[in-house]
Structure formats: structure tokens, C-alpha cells
Amino acid sequence: MIGKVIGEIFMIIGGIFMFLASLGLLRMPDVYNRMQTSTKAVTLGAMSSILGVGIIHPAWLPKCLLIIIFILFTNPVSAHAIGRAAYRTGVKLWPGSKCDKYGEYLKEEENA
Amino acid sequence: MPYEIHGLMPFIYVGLIMLGVVFSLIRFLVGPTAPDRVVATDILTTITTVVLVVLALFFDRQIYLDVALVYAVLAFTAVVAIARFLEGGL
Amino acid sequence: MKGISKWLYTAIVFLIVWVALTGTLRWDELVTGIAVSIILAIFTAHIFTTEGIKNLSPKRVVCGIIYFFPYLIWQMIKANLDVAYRVIHPKRPINPGIVKVKTKMRSNLAKTIVANSITLTPGTFTLDVKGDEMFIHWIDVKTDDVEEASKMIPGVFEKCLMKFMD
């Protein structure tokens, strides 16, 4: 019974994080900021939700942990791949951005 | 022991996830550039994995956990492949 | 020697994944798993790892699980709350930019761990890694100086990671 309550709290926290992630996806001005708010918040939300399910059903905990570890390992890789692809396909940074060291670096590399 | 759905919690949880899916879909349809759509796809696949796990809990079917795992693997491969394709070096 | 070490490491990792996926320790499952992981390790060891069995030394595994992992989760939760505040705030208080930082880690595995940890904490994500330079998109740029930014972004994880991986 107590496990059920704890698991439900974890699931609700995860749901709130996933909701906030997609809200960030909608509100932010350019691809990079959208990724900042969404790809990572959704990782934490997914981990929290799946852990909640594992706590409610202790027999499923090992498999749930396996899914959590898999999400933890793969999500940053895909975020990095999308980010670099976005930069290389020429998506501009938001005009309010402060600095762009990567663009300077790519220009230097081209000239050299 | 199967999970019994009572109280408000499952409804609030499903509502939050529904809103998340709807917002991501709006970004997927509106998104001005291709990477925007890929980011939306990435979010949607992660949410789908979670939904499969939660369905396993609500319907009390352990097999859905395996489905979720395989889905996570394939979705990751798909997203990375699309990203590499956009970059131009598949 | 290096080849055997790499091969053994790959086979052990594959066997762990096999046991986690099947979820049993029955002898017939184990025998199949050992055979499959040995055969796969022969073909994939040279692309799977560069350091070999050293990665499984007890110090690294234990420190990684009980010291680095909780620290990473704690950083993730803190950063997530910060980003959640930025999302909810009506004025959208963001100040983004791409900065360059230098990492002190040498081995490829350590660099990968640092880059992935940076990506996992919201507010920063790694765009590219070139040698010991990392290009990081930061949602709230506090400084564009290389040294200071290196202290603020990867420094947090390196301090923790340095103790058991050099």
C-alpha cells in the first residue's frame, strides 16, 4: 500500500516534468533552446515515471531499471546528434544569443 | 497483484501526458525547420515509451515492458539516423 | 595482450546485458548467453572499446555507481527545476549562446561521460567535441571566457570524475 502511494508520487512528478518539457518545446524561440528545455526534461520525467511503475510493481523493477538505464544512455546521444545536425544544416541561433564560438571555430577551420 | 485504478491520480497523470503529446504534435506540425520536427519526434518517442510502460501497469501485462524496451531501441536508432541524414553523412 | 583484454571486457558487458534482458539465471539460458556473447565479442571488440578490462576494475565500478551516479541525478534534478522555472516564467528569462570549454579528461571514455553528463543536465548541451575542446550551447550564458566556463560547466563533473578515472 505504501509502495503504491510512493510510486504514484513518482509518476505524477514524472508527468509534470514531461508536461513542462513539451510546454518548453512550444514556447522557446529556436531549435537549440527547445532542445535545452525539452529533450532533457523529458528524460528526467520518463525516468521518474518508469521508476514509479517499478515501485508499484516490485516484480517488474529490474526490467524497469533496464529501460531507465537505456533511456539515460541514449537520450543525450540523440540530443547531441540532432543539435549538431541542426547547426550543420544552417539553422540560425536566436538573434538574442550572446556569443557563438562554434561558428567562429568552423569559419577558422574553413579558412585554414 | 494487479494495479487497481481508483482515485484521481491516474486521470491527472494521463491528462498531463495527453497535454504533452498535444503540445509536441503542434510543434511537429508548425515547426519552421526540419530539426524542429526531429526534436518533436524525439520527445514523442520518449513519451511513447513511458506510455507503454504505464499501459503495462494499468492493464497488468508484463509483455508490454518488453515492447517498450524494443521500442526505445528502435526509436533511438531512427532519431539518430534522421539526424545523420540531415547532416548529410548517413 | 591488449586484444584479449578488450575481448574479455566486451564479452562480460554483453553477458551482463543478456542476463538483464532474459531476467533469469537458469543454466541453459546462461550457457546460450555465454556462447552468444563470446561470438559477438570476437567480431565487435575492436569497435566496442579502446581501454579493455581496465574499465571494469572494482574501483571504477563501485565509485561510478555509488558516487558519480547519485551526484549526476542530483545535478539533473537541480538543473531541471531551474529550466522549469524558465519555461513557466511569462517573460521567458533566457540568455543563450554557444561557448567553448576545455576538458581535462584524456581518455575517450571519460570524455564521453563528461559530454553526456553535460547534455543530461538541462541548460547546457554538447554540440561538438574536437580533441579536448567542447562546444556547448548554454541557455544562460554567464561568461564567454574559456577558462571560467570550463570551471562552471564540465568542472562540476570533472571534480567528481577525476577521483576514480584519470
Short mmCIF file of C-alpha atoms in Angstrom, two decimals:
data_model
loop_
_atom_site.label_atom_id
_atom_site.label_comp_id
_atom_site.label_asym_id
_atom_site.label_seq_id
_atom_site.Cartn_x
_atom_site.Cartn_y
_atom_site.Cartn_z
CA MET A 1 0.00 0.00 0.00
CA ILE A 2 2.74 2.46 0.98
CA GLY A 3 4.66 1.41 -2.13
CA LYS A 4 1.66 2.31 -4.24
CA VAL A 5 1.50 5.82 -2.80
CA ILE A 6 5.24 6.43 -3.27
CA GLY A 7 5.09 5.08 -6.82
CA GLU A 8 2.14 7.32 -7.67
CA ILE A 9 4.01 10.35 -6.35
CA PHE A 10 6.98 9.47 -8.58
CA MET A 11 4.67 9.03 -11.56
CA ILE A 12 2.97 12.40 -11.01
CA ILE A 13 6.35 14.13 -10.73
CA GLY A 14 7.40 12.50 -13.99
CA GLY A 15 4.16 13.53 -15.66
CA ILE A 16 4.66 17.14 -14.58
CA PHE A 17 8.20 17.15 -15.98
CA MET A 18 7.03 15.71 -19.29
CA PHE A 19 4.28 18.32 -19.48
CA LEU A 20 6.80 21.10 -18.77
CA ALA A 21 9.15 19.67 -21.39
CA SER A 22 6.53 19.87 -24.12
CA LEU A 23 5.48 23.32 -22.94
CA GLY A 24 9.11 24.38 -23.35
CA LEU A 25 9.10 22.82 -26.81
CA LEU A 26 6.20 25.08 -27.69
CA ARG A 27 7.38 28.31 -26.07
CA MET A 28 11.10 28.60 -26.77
CA PRO A 29 12.33 30.68 -29.72
CA ASP A 30 14.84 28.47 -31.59
CA VAL A 31 15.81 24.81 -32.02
CA TYR A 32 18.66 24.89 -29.53
CA ASN A 33 16.62 26.38 -26.70
CA ARG A 34 13.79 24.00 -27.48
CA MET A 35 16.21 21.12 -27.07
CA GLN A 36 17.51 22.57 -23.83
CA THR A 37 14.10 22.60 -22.24
CA SER A 38 12.60 19.54 -23.82
CA THR A 39 14.98 16.67 -24.56
CA LYS A 40 16.49 16.65 -21.09
CA ALA A 41 13.41 17.41 -19.01
CA VAL A 42 11.61 14.60 -20.80
CA THR A 43 14.47 12.25 -19.86
CA LEU A 44 14.05 13.01 -16.17
CA GLY A 45 10.27 12.76 -16.49
CA ALA A 46 10.47 9.38 -18.21
CA MET A 47 12.95 8.07 -15.63
CA SER A 48 10.77 9.21 -12.75
CA SER A 49 7.58 7.73 -14.26
CA ILE A 50 9.15 4.36 -15.05
CA LEU A 51 10.72 4.20 -11.59
CA GLY A 52 7.25 4.87 -10.16
CA VAL A 53 5.84 1.91 -12.10
CA GLY A 54 8.72 -0.23 -10.83
CA ILE A 55 7.98 0.76 -7.22
CA ILE A 56 4.27 -0.03 -7.56
CA HIS A 57 5.09 -3.47 -9.06
CA PRO A 58 8.33 -4.60 -7.36
CA ALA A 59 8.50 -7.73 -9.54
CA TRP A 60 8.98 -5.53 -12.62
CA LEU A 61 11.70 -3.39 -11.03
CA PRO A 62 14.74 -4.99 -12.80
CA LYS A 63 13.22 -4.55 -16.26
CA CYS A 64 12.12 -1.01 -15.41
CA LEU A 65 15.65 -0.18 -14.28
CA LEU A 66 16.95 -1.60 -17.56
CA ILE A 67 14.64 0.72 -19.53
CA ILE A 68 15.70 3.66 -17.32
CA ILE A 69 19.40 2.96 -17.89
CA PHE A 70 18.80 2.62 -21.61
CA ILE A 71 16.98 5.95 -21.79
CA LEU A 72 19.70 7.56 -19.68
CA PHE A 73 22.41 6.36 -22.07
CA THR A 74 20.74 7.01 -25.40
CA ASN A 75 18.88 10.30 -24.97
CA PRO A 76 21.96 12.53 -24.69
CA VAL A 77 23.43 10.85 -27.76
CA SER A 78 20.38 11.58 -29.89
CA ALA A 79 20.17 15.13 -28.49
CA HIS A 80 23.78 15.71 -29.48
CA ALA A 81 23.21 14.27 -32.95
CA ILE A 82 20.17 16.48 -33.55
CA GLY A 83 21.94 19.56 -32.22
CA ARG A 84 24.94 19.14 -34.45
CA ALA A 85 22.77 18.31 -37.45
CA ALA A 86 20.76 21.48 -36.80
CA TYR A 87 23.92 23.58 -36.71
CA ARG A 88 25.40 21.98 -39.80
CA THR A 89 22.19 22.40 -41.81
CA GLY A 90 22.42 26.11 -41.14
CA VAL A 91 19.70 26.75 -38.55
CA LYS A 92 20.46 30.22 -37.17
CA LEU A 93 20.76 30.95 -33.50
CA TRP A 94 18.10 33.13 -31.91
CA PRO A 95 19.02 36.80 -32.55
CA GLY A 96 19.20 37.47 -28.80
CA SER A 97 22.04 35.00 -28.36
CA LYS A 98 25.17 36.33 -26.72
CA CYS A 99 28.03 34.51 -28.39
CA ASP A 100 28.67 31.81 -30.99
CA LYS A 101 32.09 30.23 -30.54
CA TYR A 102 31.23 27.23 -32.69
CA GLY A 103 30.53 29.36 -35.75
CA GLU A 104 33.85 31.16 -35.27
CA TYR A 105 35.61 27.82 -34.97
CA LEU A 106 34.01 26.45 -38.15
CA LYS A 107 34.97 29.61 -40.06
CA GLU A 108 38.58 29.33 -38.87
CA GLU A 109 38.68 25.71 -39.94
CA GLU A 110 37.39 26.64 -43.40
CA ASN A 111 39.99 29.33 -43.86
CA ALA A 112 42.89 27.20 -42.65
CA MET B 1 -1.44 -8.26 -7.62
CA PRO B 2 -2.87 -6.11 -10.42
CA TYR B 3 -2.99 -2.36 -10.05
CA GLU B 4 -6.44 -1.03 -9.25
CA ILE B 5 -7.39 2.25 -10.87
CA HIS B 6 -9.12 4.39 -8.31
CA GLY B 7 -8.73 7.94 -7.10
CA LEU B 8 -7.79 10.95 -9.14
CA MET B 9 -4.11 10.16 -9.75
CA PRO B 10 -4.34 8.07 -12.96
CA PHE B 11 -6.62 10.66 -14.55
CA ILE B 12 -4.34 13.59 -13.67
CA TYR B 13 -1.35 11.62 -14.94
CA VAL B 14 -2.99 10.66 -18.23
CA GLY B 15 -4.17 14.25 -18.65
CA LEU B 16 -0.62 15.60 -18.21
CA ILE B 17 0.73 13.13 -20.76
CA MET B 18 -2.09 13.98 -23.20
CA LEU B 19 -1.27 17.68 -22.96
CA GLY B 20 2.40 16.84 -23.53
CA VAL B 21 1.59 14.84 -26.65
CA VAL B 22 -0.70 17.57 -27.99
CA PHE B 23 1.94 20.30 -27.49
CA SER B 24 4.64 18.18 -29.14
CA LEU B 25 2.31 17.45 -32.05
CA ILE B 26 1.65 21.17 -32.51
CA ARG B 27 5.40 21.77 -32.66
CA PHE B 28 5.71 18.86 -35.08
CA LEU B 29 3.11 20.37 -37.41
CA VAL B 30 4.18 24.03 -37.06
CA GLY B 31 7.97 23.64 -36.67
CA PRO B 32 9.60 26.03 -39.13
CA THR B 33 12.69 23.88 -39.81
CA ALA B 34 13.36 20.16 -40.16
CA PRO B 35 15.40 19.88 -36.91
CA ASP B 36 12.40 21.27 -35.02
CA ARG B 37 10.34 18.37 -36.24
CA VAL B 38 13.07 15.90 -35.36
CA VAL B 39 13.21 17.27 -31.80
CA ALA B 40 9.42 16.90 -31.56
CA THR B 41 9.77 13.31 -32.82
CA ASP B 42 12.39 12.60 -30.19
CA ILE B 43 10.10 13.88 -27.42
CA LEU B 44 7.16 11.90 -28.80
CA THR B 45 9.14 8.63 -28.91
CA THR B 46 10.28 9.04 -25.30
CA ILE B 47 6.72 9.80 -24.21
CA THR B 48 5.51 6.74 -26.15
CA THR B 49 7.99 4.53 -24.28
CA VAL B 50 6.64 5.84 -20.99
CA VAL B 51 3.05 5.34 -22.15
CA LEU B 52 3.81 1.70 -22.99
CA VAL B 53 5.25 1.12 -19.51
CA VAL B 54 2.25 2.80 -17.88
CA LEU B 55 -0.13 0.72 -20.02
CA ALA B 56 1.68 -2.38 -18.79
CA LEU B 57 0.84 -1.23 -15.27
CA PHE B 58 -2.80 -0.31 -15.96
CA PHE B 59 -3.60 -3.47 -17.95
CA ASP B 60 -1.32 -5.70 -15.86
CA ARG B 61 0.55 -7.18 -18.86
CA GLN B 62 4.24 -7.70 -18.31
CA ILE B 63 4.86 -8.28 -22.02
CA TYR B 64 4.33 -4.56 -22.69
CA LEU B 65 7.58 -3.84 -20.85
CA ASP B 66 9.49 -5.79 -23.49
CA VAL B 67 7.60 -3.89 -26.17
CA ALA B 68 8.64 -0.62 -24.51
CA LEU B 69 12.30 -1.71 -24.43
CA VAL B 70 12.35 -2.69 -28.09
CA TYR B 71 10.50 0.50 -29.00
CA ALA B 72 13.10 2.57 -27.14
CA VAL B 73 15.93 0.85 -29.04
CA LEU B 74 14.33 1.32 -32.44
CA ALA B 75 13.27 4.90 -31.76
CA PHE B 76 16.79 5.83 -30.75
CA THR B 77 18.19 4.31 -33.93
CA ALA B 78 15.58 6.10 -36.03
CA VAL B 79 16.23 9.51 -34.49
CA VAL B 80 20.00 9.21 -34.86
CA ALA B 81 19.60 8.02 -38.45
CA ILE B 82 17.38 11.00 -39.31
CA ALA B 83 19.84 13.38 -37.65
CA ARG B 84 22.75 11.92 -39.59
CA PHE B 85 20.72 12.12 -42.77
CA LEU B 86 20.05 15.83 -42.19
CA GLU B 87 23.74 16.36 -41.61
CA GLY B 88 24.44 14.80 -44.97
CA GLY B 89 26.63 11.85 -44.00
CA LEU B 90 24.43 8.85 -43.46
CA MET C 1 47.51 -8.92 -24.64
CA LYS C 2 45.50 -5.78 -25.35
CA GLY C 3 43.33 -7.77 -27.73
CA ILE C 4 42.42 -10.37 -25.12
CA SER C 5 41.65 -7.67 -22.55
CA LYS C 6 39.35 -5.90 -24.98
CA TRP C 7 37.66 -9.12 -25.97
CA LEU C 8 37.09 -10.20 -22.35
CA TYR C 9 35.63 -6.80 -21.43
CA THR C 10 33.24 -6.84 -24.39
CA ALA C 11 32.12 -10.40 -23.63
CA ILE C 12 31.45 -9.56 -19.97
CA VAL C 13 29.41 -6.47 -20.85
CA PHE C 14 27.38 -8.43 -23.40
CA LEU C 15 26.76 -11.19 -20.86
CA ILE C 16 25.50 -8.65 -18.30
CA VAL C 17 23.10 -7.23 -20.90
CA TRP C 18 21.95 -10.75 -21.79
CA VAL C 19 21.19 -11.62 -18.15
CA ALA C 20 19.36 -8.33 -17.66
CA LEU C 21 17.25 -8.91 -20.78
CA THR C 22 16.32 -12.54 -20.09
CA GLY C 23 15.89 -11.91 -16.39
CA THR C 24 16.76 -15.43 -15.26
CA LEU C 25 19.86 -17.30 -14.07
CA ARG C 26 18.84 -20.76 -15.35
CA TRP C 27 21.81 -22.73 -16.62
CA ASP C 28 20.57 -23.27 -20.20
CA GLU C 29 19.91 -19.55 -20.64
CA LEU C 30 23.33 -18.76 -19.19
CA VAL C 31 25.14 -21.19 -21.49
CA THR C 32 23.42 -19.72 -24.54
CA GLY C 33 24.25 -16.23 -23.32
CA ILE C 34 27.92 -17.04 -22.80
CA ALA C 35 28.18 -18.59 -26.26
CA VAL C 36 26.43 -15.67 -27.95
CA SER C 37 28.46 -13.02 -26.13
CA ILE C 38 31.76 -14.73 -26.91
CA ILE C 39 30.92 -14.97 -30.62
CA LEU C 40 29.70 -11.35 -30.74
CA ALA C 41 32.74 -10.14 -28.79
CA ILE C 42 35.11 -11.66 -31.36
CA PHE C 43 33.55 -9.54 -34.10
CA THR C 44 32.86 -6.29 -32.22
CA ALA C 45 35.60 -5.91 -29.59
CA HIS C 46 37.76 -3.61 -31.69
CA ILE C 47 34.97 -1.07 -32.20
CA PHE C 48 33.34 -1.52 -28.79
CA THR C 49 36.17 -0.38 -26.56
CA THR C 50 39.62 1.16 -26.56
CA GLU C 51 40.68 0.50 -22.97
CA GLY C 52 39.67 -3.07 -22.32
CA ILE C 53 39.23 -4.75 -18.97
CA LYS C 54 40.56 -1.71 -17.08
CA ASN C 55 37.08 -0.22 -17.23
CA LEU C 56 35.73 -2.99 -15.03
CA SER C 57 38.24 -2.52 -12.21
CA PRO C 58 36.30 -2.62 -8.90
CA LYS C 59 37.31 0.93 -8.03
CA ARG C 60 35.77 2.36 -11.18
CA VAL C 61 32.58 0.33 -11.00
CA VAL C 62 31.92 0.96 -7.30
CA CYS C 63 32.81 4.66 -7.39
CA GLY C 64 30.79 5.08 -10.56
CA ILE C 65 27.66 3.55 -9.07
CA ILE C 66 27.64 4.87 -5.51
CA TYR C 67 29.47 8.17 -6.02
CA PHE C 68 29.09 9.57 -9.53
CA PHE C 69 25.60 8.30 -10.39
CA PRO C 70 23.73 9.87 -7.42
CA TYR C 71 25.69 13.06 -7.98
CA LEU C 72 24.60 13.11 -11.64
CA ILE C 73 20.94 12.54 -10.69
CA TRP C 74 21.14 15.34 -8.12
CA GLN C 75 22.62 17.74 -10.70
CA MET C 76 19.91 16.74 -13.16
CA ILE C 77 17.11 17.48 -10.68
CA LYS C 78 18.58 20.87 -9.75
CA ALA C 79 19.06 21.90 -13.37
CA ASN C 80 15.60 20.63 -14.31
CA LEU C 81 13.96 22.81 -11.68
CA ASP C 82 15.92 25.80 -12.97
CA VAL C 83 14.83 25.18 -16.55
CA ALA C 84 11.24 24.53 -15.45
CA TYR C 85 11.25 27.98 -13.87
CA ARG C 86 12.46 29.50 -17.15
CA VAL C 87 9.70 27.72 -19.08
CA ILE C 88 6.87 28.77 -16.76
CA HIS C 89 8.00 32.37 -16.29
CA PRO C 90 5.86 34.60 -18.55
CA LYS C 91 8.84 36.68 -19.69
CA ARG C 92 10.99 33.68 -20.73
CA PRO C 93 14.24 34.74 -18.98
CA ILE C 94 16.77 33.13 -21.31
CA ASN C 95 20.18 34.32 -22.40
CA PRO C 96 21.53 31.68 -24.77
CA GLY C 97 24.80 31.28 -26.64
CA ILE C 98 27.46 28.78 -27.65
CA VAL C 99 30.62 28.75 -25.54
CA LYS C 100 33.89 26.87 -25.85
CA VAL C 101 35.29 24.94 -22.90
CA LYS C 102 38.34 22.81 -22.37
CA THR C 103 38.15 19.44 -20.65
CA LYS C 104 40.92 17.96 -18.54
CA MET C 105 39.95 14.36 -19.22
CA ARG C 106 42.21 12.40 -21.55
CA SER C 107 40.64 9.04 -22.33
CA ASN C 108 37.79 8.78 -24.81
CA LEU C 109 35.50 7.08 -22.31
CA ALA C 110 35.93 9.83 -19.74
CA LYS C 111 35.32 12.48 -22.39
CA THR C 112 32.15 10.68 -23.46
CA ILE C 113 30.93 10.51 -19.87
CA VAL C 114 31.59 14.21 -19.32
CA ALA C 115 29.92 15.19 -22.60
CA ASN C 116 26.87 13.05 -21.90
CA SER C 117 26.58 14.35 -18.35
CA ILE C 118 26.70 17.91 -19.67
CA THR C 119 23.98 17.05 -22.15
CA LEU C 120 21.85 15.41 -19.47
CA THR C 121 21.83 18.47 -17.23
CA PRO C 122 19.32 20.86 -18.83
CA GLY C 123 20.61 24.31 -19.61
CA THR C 124 23.74 23.03 -21.30
CA PHE C 125 24.25 20.61 -24.17
CA THR C 126 27.29 19.50 -26.09
CA LEU C 127 27.23 20.43 -29.77
CA ASP C 128 30.61 19.03 -30.73
CA VAL C 129 33.80 17.60 -29.24
CA LYS C 130 37.10 18.28 -31.00
CA GLY C 131 40.17 16.99 -29.17
CA ASP C 132 39.98 18.49 -25.70
CA GLU C 133 37.67 21.32 -26.75
CA MET C 134 33.93 21.10 -26.33
CA PHE C 135 31.36 23.44 -27.85
CA ILE C 136 28.43 23.87 -25.53
CA HIS C 137 25.11 25.58 -26.04
CA TRP C 138 24.26 27.31 -22.78
CA ILE C 139 20.80 28.66 -22.06
CA ASP C 140 22.04 31.26 -19.59
CA VAL C 141 25.49 32.48 -20.62
CA LYS C 142 27.26 33.87 -17.56
CA THR C 143 30.70 34.22 -19.18
CA ASP C 144 32.17 33.61 -22.62
CA ASP C 145 35.71 33.21 -21.29
CA VAL C 146 37.11 29.73 -21.95
CA GLU C 147 38.75 29.24 -18.55
CA GLU C 148 35.80 30.40 -16.44
CA ALA C 149 33.27 28.50 -18.50
CA SER C 150 35.43 25.37 -18.15
CA LYS C 151 35.22 25.74 -14.39
CA MET C 152 31.46 26.23 -14.44
CA ILE C 153 30.23 23.54 -16.87
CA PRO C 154 32.44 20.43 -17.10
CA GLY C 155 34.34 21.31 -13.91
CA VAL C 156 31.42 20.19 -11.77
CA PHE C 157 31.58 16.66 -13.15
CA GLU C 158 35.34 16.51 -13.60
CA LYS C 159 35.93 17.21 -9.92
CA CYS C 160 33.85 14.14 -9.15
CA LEU C 161 35.16 12.00 -12.02
CA MET C 162 38.86 12.81 -11.54
CA LYS C 163 38.93 10.86 -8.28
CA PHE C 164 38.44 7.49 -9.91
CA MET C 165 39.14 7.97 -13.63
CA ASP C 166 42.15 9.85 -14.87
#
